[in-house]
Amino acid sequence: MPTVQISGTPEYDPDNYDVVNGLAGEEIYKKVSPSIVSVIATGGSGSGVIMSEDGYIITNNHVVEGAEQVMVQLSDGTQMPAEIIGTDEQTDLAVLKVEPEGTLTAAEFGNSDELQPANMRTRSVRPAACSSPTRSQAAAFPRSTAT
């Protein structure tokens, strides 16, 4: 399985918190939308994110759980069969593998260890044809309650 490249902490424009690393919301959407896929399984459908150029895709376990057949639709409309590589019911994650004819556009992942409360974050978890990305501030993180 491939490793995932982790980028550094986003840099914000101090005068405009809608701009991250020099990109506004619409530019972020254009950058990430080629990495968002639709996942169509015999039991349901959902979205996924391309994690490597050679065809590994992250989705939710509940989307593919018990599926006999899984198809992936890329943002350009191309459909291809997918193999379920692994699933984890507890975290509700699954990894799929497709065999693309060329290279795919892998998403750029941030490092959640560097995220601080009140940092702006952008997520795009729906297939590109359905909606735009969501922007929000990170809330407080779980704290140790050891006594």
Short mmCIF file of C-alpha atoms in Angstrom, two decimals, residues 27-37 50 74-76 105 124 126-129 131:
data_model
loop_
_atom_site.label_atom_id
_atom_site.label_comp_id
_atom_site.label_asym_id
_atom_site.label_seq_id
_atom_site.Cartn_x
_atom_site.Cartn_y
_atom_site.Cartn_z
CA GLU A 27 -9.62 27.84 -6.27
CA ILE A 28 -9.42 25.19 -3.54
CA TYR A 29 -12.50 23.49 -5.01
CA LYS A 30 -10.95 23.47 -8.49
CA LYS A 31 -7.75 21.99 -7.06
CA VAL A 32 -9.40 19.18 -5.07
CA SER A 33 -12.40 18.26 -7.24
CA PRO A 34 -10.40 15.97 -9.60
CA SER A 35 -9.50 13.91 -6.49
CA ILE A 36 -13.12 13.38 -5.36
CA VAL A 37 -14.93 10.31 -6.69
CA ILE A 50 -8.07 9.44 -4.48
CA LEU A 74 -14.15 9.93 -11.50
CA SER A 75 -14.91 13.65 -11.67
CA ASP A 76 -14.69 13.48 -15.49
CA THR A 105 -4.97 13.13 -9.44
CA SER A 124 -14.82 18.40 0.01
CA ARG A 126 -19.13 14.93 -1.90
CA PRO A 127 -18.73 13.98 -5.53
CA ALA A 128 -17.81 17.01 -7.62
CA ALA A 129 -21.17 17.13 -9.38
CA SER A 131 -21.83 20.42 -4.16
#
